[in-house]
XYZ file of C-alpha atoms in Angstrom:
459
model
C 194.247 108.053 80.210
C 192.042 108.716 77.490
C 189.066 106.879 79.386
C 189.623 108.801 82.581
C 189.673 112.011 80.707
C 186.179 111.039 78.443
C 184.783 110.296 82.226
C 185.872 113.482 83.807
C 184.513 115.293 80.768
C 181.317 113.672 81.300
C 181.593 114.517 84.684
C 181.480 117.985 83.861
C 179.143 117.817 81.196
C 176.959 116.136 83.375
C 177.249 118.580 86.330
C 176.235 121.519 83.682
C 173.331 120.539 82.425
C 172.232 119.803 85.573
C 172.996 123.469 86.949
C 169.690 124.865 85.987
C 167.926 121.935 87.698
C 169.718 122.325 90.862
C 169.413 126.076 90.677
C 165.426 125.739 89.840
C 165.560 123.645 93.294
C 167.162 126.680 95.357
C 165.184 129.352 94.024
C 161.967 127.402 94.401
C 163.120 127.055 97.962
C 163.849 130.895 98.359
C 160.257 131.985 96.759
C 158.834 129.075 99.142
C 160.479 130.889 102.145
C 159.050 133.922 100.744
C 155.469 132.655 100.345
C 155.684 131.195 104.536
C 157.151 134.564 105.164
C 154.280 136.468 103.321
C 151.483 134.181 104.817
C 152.229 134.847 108.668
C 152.376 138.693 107.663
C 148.187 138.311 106.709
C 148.492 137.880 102.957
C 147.057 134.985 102.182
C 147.889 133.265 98.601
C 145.197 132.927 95.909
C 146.546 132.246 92.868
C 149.607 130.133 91.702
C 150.834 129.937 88.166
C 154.259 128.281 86.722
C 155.316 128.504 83.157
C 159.301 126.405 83.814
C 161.977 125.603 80.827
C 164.995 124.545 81.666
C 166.964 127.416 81.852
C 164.385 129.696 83.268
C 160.967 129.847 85.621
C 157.692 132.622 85.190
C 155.645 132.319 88.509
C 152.617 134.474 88.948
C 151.192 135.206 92.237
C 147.772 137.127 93.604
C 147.288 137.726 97.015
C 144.687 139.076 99.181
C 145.126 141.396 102.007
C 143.560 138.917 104.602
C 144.802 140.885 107.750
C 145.886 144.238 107.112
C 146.887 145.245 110.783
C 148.969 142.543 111.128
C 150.412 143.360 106.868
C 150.671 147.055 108.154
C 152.967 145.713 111.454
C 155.080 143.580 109.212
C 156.171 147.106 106.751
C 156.408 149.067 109.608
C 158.813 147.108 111.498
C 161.029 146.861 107.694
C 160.899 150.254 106.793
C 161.470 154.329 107.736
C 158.316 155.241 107.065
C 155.341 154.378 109.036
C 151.686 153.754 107.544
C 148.806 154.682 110.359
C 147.305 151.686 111.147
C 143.344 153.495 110.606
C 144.868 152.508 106.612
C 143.923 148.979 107.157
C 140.501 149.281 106.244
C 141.512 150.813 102.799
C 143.923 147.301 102.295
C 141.440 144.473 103.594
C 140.271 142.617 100.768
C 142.570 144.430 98.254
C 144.380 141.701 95.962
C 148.019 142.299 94.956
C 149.638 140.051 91.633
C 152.845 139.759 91.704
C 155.505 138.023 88.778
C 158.144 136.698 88.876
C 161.341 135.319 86.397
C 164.434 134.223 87.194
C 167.233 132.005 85.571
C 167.400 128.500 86.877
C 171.135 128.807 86.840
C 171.598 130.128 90.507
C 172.899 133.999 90.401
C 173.336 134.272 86.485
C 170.560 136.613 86.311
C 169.156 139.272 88.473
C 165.550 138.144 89.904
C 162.807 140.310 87.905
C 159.668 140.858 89.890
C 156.502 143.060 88.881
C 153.915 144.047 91.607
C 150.962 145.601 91.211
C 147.804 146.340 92.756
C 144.662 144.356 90.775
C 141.971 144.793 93.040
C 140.856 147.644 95.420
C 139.683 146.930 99.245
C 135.694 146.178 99.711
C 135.200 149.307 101.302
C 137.123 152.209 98.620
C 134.998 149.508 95.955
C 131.804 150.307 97.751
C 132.356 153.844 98.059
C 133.506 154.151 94.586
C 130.664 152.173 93.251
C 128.519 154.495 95.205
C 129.736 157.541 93.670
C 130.425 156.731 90.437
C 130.176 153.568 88.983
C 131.232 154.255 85.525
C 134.975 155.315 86.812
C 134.735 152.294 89.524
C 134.458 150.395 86.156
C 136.956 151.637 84.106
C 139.612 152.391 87.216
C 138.973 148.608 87.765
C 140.051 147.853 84.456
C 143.081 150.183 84.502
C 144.191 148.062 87.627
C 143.793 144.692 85.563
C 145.856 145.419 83.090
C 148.655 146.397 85.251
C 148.383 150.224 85.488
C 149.782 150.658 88.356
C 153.517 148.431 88.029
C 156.608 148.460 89.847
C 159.275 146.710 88.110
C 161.705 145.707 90.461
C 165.278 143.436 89.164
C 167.259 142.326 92.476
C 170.312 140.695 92.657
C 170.755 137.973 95.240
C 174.945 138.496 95.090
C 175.232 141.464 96.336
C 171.660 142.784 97.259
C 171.897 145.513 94.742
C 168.311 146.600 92.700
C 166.893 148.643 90.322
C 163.571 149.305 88.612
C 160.996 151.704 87.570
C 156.901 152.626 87.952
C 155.331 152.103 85.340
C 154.196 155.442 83.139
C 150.811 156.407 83.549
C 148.670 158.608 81.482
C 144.528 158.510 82.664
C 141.564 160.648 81.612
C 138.456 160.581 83.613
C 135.095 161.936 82.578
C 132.881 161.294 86.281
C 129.736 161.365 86.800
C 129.514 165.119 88.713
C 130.850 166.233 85.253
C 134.472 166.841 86.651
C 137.143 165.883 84.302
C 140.438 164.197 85.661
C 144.402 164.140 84.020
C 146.212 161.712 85.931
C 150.193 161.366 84.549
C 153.507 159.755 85.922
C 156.277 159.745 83.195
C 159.983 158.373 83.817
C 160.073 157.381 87.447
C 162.718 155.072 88.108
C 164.880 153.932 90.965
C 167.948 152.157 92.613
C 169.504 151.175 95.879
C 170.846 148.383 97.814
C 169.774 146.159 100.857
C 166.559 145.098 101.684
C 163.565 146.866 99.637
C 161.605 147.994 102.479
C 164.271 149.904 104.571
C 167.528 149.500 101.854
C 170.873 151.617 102.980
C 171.256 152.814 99.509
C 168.428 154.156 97.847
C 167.933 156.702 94.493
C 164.960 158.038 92.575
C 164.020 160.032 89.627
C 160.727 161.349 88.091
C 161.053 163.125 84.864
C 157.169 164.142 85.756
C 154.048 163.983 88.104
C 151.071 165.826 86.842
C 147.520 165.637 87.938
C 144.467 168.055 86.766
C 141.161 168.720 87.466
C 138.269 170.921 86.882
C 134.402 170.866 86.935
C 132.878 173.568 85.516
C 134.908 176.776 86.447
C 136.638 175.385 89.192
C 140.263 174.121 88.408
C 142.955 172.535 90.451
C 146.101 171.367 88.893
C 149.831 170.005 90.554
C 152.599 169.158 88.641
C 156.064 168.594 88.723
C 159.209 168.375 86.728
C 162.731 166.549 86.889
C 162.562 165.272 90.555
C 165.416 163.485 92.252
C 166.403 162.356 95.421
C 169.233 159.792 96.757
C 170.303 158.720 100.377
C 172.588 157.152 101.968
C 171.809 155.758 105.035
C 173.654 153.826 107.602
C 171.928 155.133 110.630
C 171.325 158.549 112.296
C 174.362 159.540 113.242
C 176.018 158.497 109.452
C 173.921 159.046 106.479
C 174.115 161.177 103.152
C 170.900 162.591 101.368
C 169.855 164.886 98.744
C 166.712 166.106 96.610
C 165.954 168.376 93.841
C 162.887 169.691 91.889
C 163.424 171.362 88.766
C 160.021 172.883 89.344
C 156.528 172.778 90.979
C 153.156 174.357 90.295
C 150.089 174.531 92.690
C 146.947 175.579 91.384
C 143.435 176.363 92.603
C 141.614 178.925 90.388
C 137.714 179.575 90.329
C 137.086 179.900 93.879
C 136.843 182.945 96.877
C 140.000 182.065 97.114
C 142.424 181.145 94.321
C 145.932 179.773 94.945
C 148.913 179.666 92.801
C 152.282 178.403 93.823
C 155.437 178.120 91.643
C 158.873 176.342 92.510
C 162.302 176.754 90.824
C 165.642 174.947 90.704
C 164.844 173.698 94.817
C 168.185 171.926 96.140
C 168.906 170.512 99.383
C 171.024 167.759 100.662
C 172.122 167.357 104.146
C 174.821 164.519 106.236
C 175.325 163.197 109.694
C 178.895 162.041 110.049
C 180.713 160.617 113.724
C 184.059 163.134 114.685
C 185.711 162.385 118.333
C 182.577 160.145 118.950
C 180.120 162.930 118.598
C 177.908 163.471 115.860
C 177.828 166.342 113.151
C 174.922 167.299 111.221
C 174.908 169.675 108.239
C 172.094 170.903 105.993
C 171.853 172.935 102.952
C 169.318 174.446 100.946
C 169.017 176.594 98.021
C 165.791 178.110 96.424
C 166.185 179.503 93.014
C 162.210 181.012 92.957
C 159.442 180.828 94.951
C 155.819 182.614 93.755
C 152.553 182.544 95.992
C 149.941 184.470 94.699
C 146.017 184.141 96.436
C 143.399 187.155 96.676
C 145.049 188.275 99.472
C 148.676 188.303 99.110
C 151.096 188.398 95.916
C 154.984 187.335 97.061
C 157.907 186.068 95.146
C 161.040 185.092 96.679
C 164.323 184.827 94.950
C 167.735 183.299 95.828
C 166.791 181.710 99.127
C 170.105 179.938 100.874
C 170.597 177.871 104.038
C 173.647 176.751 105.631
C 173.469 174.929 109.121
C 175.777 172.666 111.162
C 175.007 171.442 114.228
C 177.936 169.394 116.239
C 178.661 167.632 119.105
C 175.891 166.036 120.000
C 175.715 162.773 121.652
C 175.569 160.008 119.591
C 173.822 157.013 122.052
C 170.988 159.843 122.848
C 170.931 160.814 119.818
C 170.227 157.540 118.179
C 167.619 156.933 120.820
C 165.708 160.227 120.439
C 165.900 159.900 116.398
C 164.110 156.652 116.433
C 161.531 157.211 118.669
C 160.556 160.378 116.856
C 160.910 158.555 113.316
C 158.688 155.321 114.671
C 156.874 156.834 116.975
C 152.613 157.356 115.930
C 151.402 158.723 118.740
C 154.080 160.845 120.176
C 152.138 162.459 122.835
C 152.111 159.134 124.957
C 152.679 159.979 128.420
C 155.105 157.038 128.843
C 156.967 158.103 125.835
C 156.795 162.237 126.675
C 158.656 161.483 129.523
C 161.324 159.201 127.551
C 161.914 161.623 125.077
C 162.129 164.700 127.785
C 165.013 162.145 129.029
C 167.098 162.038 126.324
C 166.954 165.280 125.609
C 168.326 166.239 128.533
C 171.225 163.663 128.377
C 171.790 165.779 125.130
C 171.725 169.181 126.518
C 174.131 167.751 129.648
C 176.569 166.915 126.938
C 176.128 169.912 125.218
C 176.558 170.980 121.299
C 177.252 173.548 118.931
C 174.610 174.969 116.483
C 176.675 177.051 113.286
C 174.048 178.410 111.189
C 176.906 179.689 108.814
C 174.311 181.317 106.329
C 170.775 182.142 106.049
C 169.844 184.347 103.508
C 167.360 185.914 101.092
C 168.264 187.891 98.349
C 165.283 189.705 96.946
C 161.764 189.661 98.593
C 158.691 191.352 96.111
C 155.348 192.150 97.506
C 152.053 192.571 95.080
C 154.604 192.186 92.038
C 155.484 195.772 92.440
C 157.285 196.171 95.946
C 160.556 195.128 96.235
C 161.803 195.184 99.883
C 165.318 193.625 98.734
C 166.726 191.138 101.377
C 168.558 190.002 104.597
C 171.137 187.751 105.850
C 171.589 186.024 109.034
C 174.431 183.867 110.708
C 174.439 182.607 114.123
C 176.928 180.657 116.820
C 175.205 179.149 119.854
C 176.325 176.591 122.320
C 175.337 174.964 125.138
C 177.733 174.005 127.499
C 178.098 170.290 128.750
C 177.108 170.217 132.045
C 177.170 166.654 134.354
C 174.350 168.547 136.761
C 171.694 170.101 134.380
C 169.168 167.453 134.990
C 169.283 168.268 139.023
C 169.130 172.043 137.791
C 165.928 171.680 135.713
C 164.190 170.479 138.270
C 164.551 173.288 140.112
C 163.705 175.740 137.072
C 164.297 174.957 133.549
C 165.655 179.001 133.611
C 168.867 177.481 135.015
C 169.825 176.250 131.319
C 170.056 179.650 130.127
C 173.042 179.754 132.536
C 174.836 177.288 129.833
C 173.683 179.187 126.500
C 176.007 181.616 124.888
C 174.876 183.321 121.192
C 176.202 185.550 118.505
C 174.504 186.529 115.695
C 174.676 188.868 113.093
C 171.451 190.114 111.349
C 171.690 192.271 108.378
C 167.951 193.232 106.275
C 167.535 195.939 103.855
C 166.262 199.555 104.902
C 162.460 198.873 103.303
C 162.585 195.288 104.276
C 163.105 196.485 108.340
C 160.351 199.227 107.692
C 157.935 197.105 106.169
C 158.226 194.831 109.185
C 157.989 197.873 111.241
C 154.975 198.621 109.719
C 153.022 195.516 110.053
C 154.063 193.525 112.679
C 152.502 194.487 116.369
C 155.450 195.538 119.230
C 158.022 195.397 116.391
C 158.633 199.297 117.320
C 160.107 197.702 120.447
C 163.479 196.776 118.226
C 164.027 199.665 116.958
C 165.610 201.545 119.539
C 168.268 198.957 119.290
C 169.097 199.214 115.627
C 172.041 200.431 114.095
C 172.056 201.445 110.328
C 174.910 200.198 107.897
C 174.180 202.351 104.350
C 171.337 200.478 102.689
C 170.800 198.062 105.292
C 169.621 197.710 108.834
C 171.949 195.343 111.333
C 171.575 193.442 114.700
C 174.372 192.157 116.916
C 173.044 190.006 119.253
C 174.732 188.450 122.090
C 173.776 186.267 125.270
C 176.336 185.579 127.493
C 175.775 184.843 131.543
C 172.026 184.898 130.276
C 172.149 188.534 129.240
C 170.954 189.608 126.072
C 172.352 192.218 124.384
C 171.832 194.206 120.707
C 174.380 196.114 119.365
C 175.654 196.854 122.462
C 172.622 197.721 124.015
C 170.877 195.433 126.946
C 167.463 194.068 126.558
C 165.893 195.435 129.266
């Protein structure tokens, strides 16, 4: 008994110690598959480095961008957001290093991987040697040592990842005597699923500034506390949201200068399946909003939106959304005419659009005129109809037979004159206007395509 247990011991002794062996084997197969997956995408490898203990592996990796239409393809196809294929020429002949560390025990450990750009294509080299070859130089070296890093820790279990950019902080002196403040701080992010297109995905950015100016001539953006997260399972089901604690645009010493400001900016919107339809609903909110330029000085305060839009057909839908979302070249006669399609399968099943609350509460002109603000909300459908497509043909005025609206409108008194004032045939409204104390209101209706405002036809 004793033997058989000193051999089963062993046994498992044995099998232990050679975990991380085994597990080196599988992930050298998985970075392998990786590396043939990479290769027919045009990257082609040139540089391998291994640093292996025994419970853990370091590989280092450059490639070059050996076919950049075919690299481009390859992203496209695995993500939401589409780079224009004229880009290649900025990625051919750009090298990419990659590392990589992971535990030879299989799954113990996430998989850490850092990639980062290390050299630039031959043609934004040329040009940049061209122009200035003392910030080609020390760009060059800000790219060596990794200035540019996305630290990425995966895990193969359940396909969940986080990781951050790394923090940059640049100063450039060039050549036409323009000086340059580049500056990411605190940029980090999650999700889950694949990288390129993952279902789950979060970010944050504590800040992105950049500066420059050349003599008198300034330009500066920055921005503070950004965050965004979505959801996404497809078109019809998703969750997302964003906010920006604030923004600046500036362009000062020109004919022209600019300056925009952004505060407390919030919007998150959702696409959810009732009855087999879809919903959609939106929401914004706009603490503060400044533009001033030589021409015009306004400031917005306490901007709101509220929309829902509901059921909609969710086969056309899905169609129409990812044509639009992939599509390049959208004005493609073959693909016009598909996307006229479906959007008349969605207006035969008809939909609701609820714009529950739009709304401004206080709108200054020139820092000295406040014309206060307005509110809006809205009810419009469009009636299913199996025939509409037969109808349109005819005359696309036969839809209007399947609209009905209501909306309210409801602007302050100098708000409505100001308009009055400045916009050409706005005098045309104002026979239909109806006064409510401080404020000027609309009730608009169409029904049996008639329009009518406050009671009043539009003739």
């Amino acid at each position: 008994m004793k033997k058989t247990s000193i051999i089963v011991v062993m046994f498992i002794l044995f099998a232990i110690a050679m975990l991380p062996i085994v597990g080196n084997e599988f992930m050298q197969n998985k970075v392998q598959d990786a590396m043939t997956l990479l290769s027919a995408q045009g990257l082609k490898v040139k540089k391998i480095e291994t640093n292996s203990g025994y419970l853990s592996t370091q590989k280092h990796f450059e490639f070059i961008v050996e076919d950049s239409s075919a690299f481009i393809r390859y992203i496209n196809t695995h993500s939401y957001n589409q780079l224009p294929l004229y880009s290649r020429k900025t990625l051919d002949g750009s090298v990419i290093g990659c590392d990589i560390k992971y535990s030879n025990i299989p799954f113990a450990k996430t998989i850490d991987v850092d990639l980062y750009p290390l050299k630039l294509s031959q043609l934004l080299s040329n040009d940049l040697k061209t122009e200035d070859i003392n910030f080609y130089n020390k760009f060059s070296d800000f790219l060596q040592n990794k200035g540019l890093l996305y630290h990425v820790e995966y895990n193969l279990i359940n396909s969940k990842f986080k990781g951050y950019i790394k923090d940059i902080n640049q100063k450039y002196h060039l050549q036409n005597k323009s000086d340059v403040n580049i500056e990411l701080k605190g940029a980090k992010f999650s999700g889950k699923g694949n990288i390129l297109n993952p279902k789950v995905f979060s970010s944050k950015v504590k800040r992105i500034y950049f500066n420059a100016s050349q003599n008198k001539v300034k330009s500066l953006f920055a921005v503070n506390n950004f965050s965004a997260s979505n959801d996404f399972t497809s078109f019809s089901k998703y969750d997302s949201a964003a906010k920006i604690g604030d923004l600046k645009f500036i362009i000062s010493g020109v004919a022209d200068d600019v300056n925009i400001s952004l505060a407390a900016f919030k919007t998150k919107s959702n696409a959810k399946i009732k009855n087999k339809k879809v919903k959609l609903e939106s929401q914004t909110t706009l603490k503060e909003l400044t533009l001033n330029s030589q021409n015009l000085s306004l400031r917005l305060e306490n901007l709101h939106s509220n929309i829902q839009v509901s059921g909609i057909e969710k086969s056309s839908f899905e169609l129409l959304s990812k044509m639009v979302q992939k599509s390049q070249n959208i004005n493609n006669l073959t693909k016009q005419k598909k996307v006229q399609e479906l959007t008349t399968k969605l207006l035969e099943k008809g939909f609701k659009i609820d714009i529950k609350d739009i709304s401004l509460k206080h709108l200054t002109l020139n820092q000295k005129e406040d014309l206060g603000g307005f509110k809006m909300s809205s009810d419009l459908e469009v009636k299913e109809d199996e025939n509409l497509s037969q109808k349109l043909q005819i005359s696309p005025l036969l839809l209007l037979s399947n609209i009905t609206m209501k909306s309210d409108i409801e602007l302050s008194k100098a708000l409505y004159t100001k308009i009055l004032n400045t916009t050409p045939m706005s005098s045309m409204i104002s026979g239909y206007a109806k006064e409510k104390k401080d404020d000027v209101i609309f009730k608009i209706n169409f029904l049996d395509s008639k329009l009518t405002v406050n009671g009043k036809a539009i003739q």
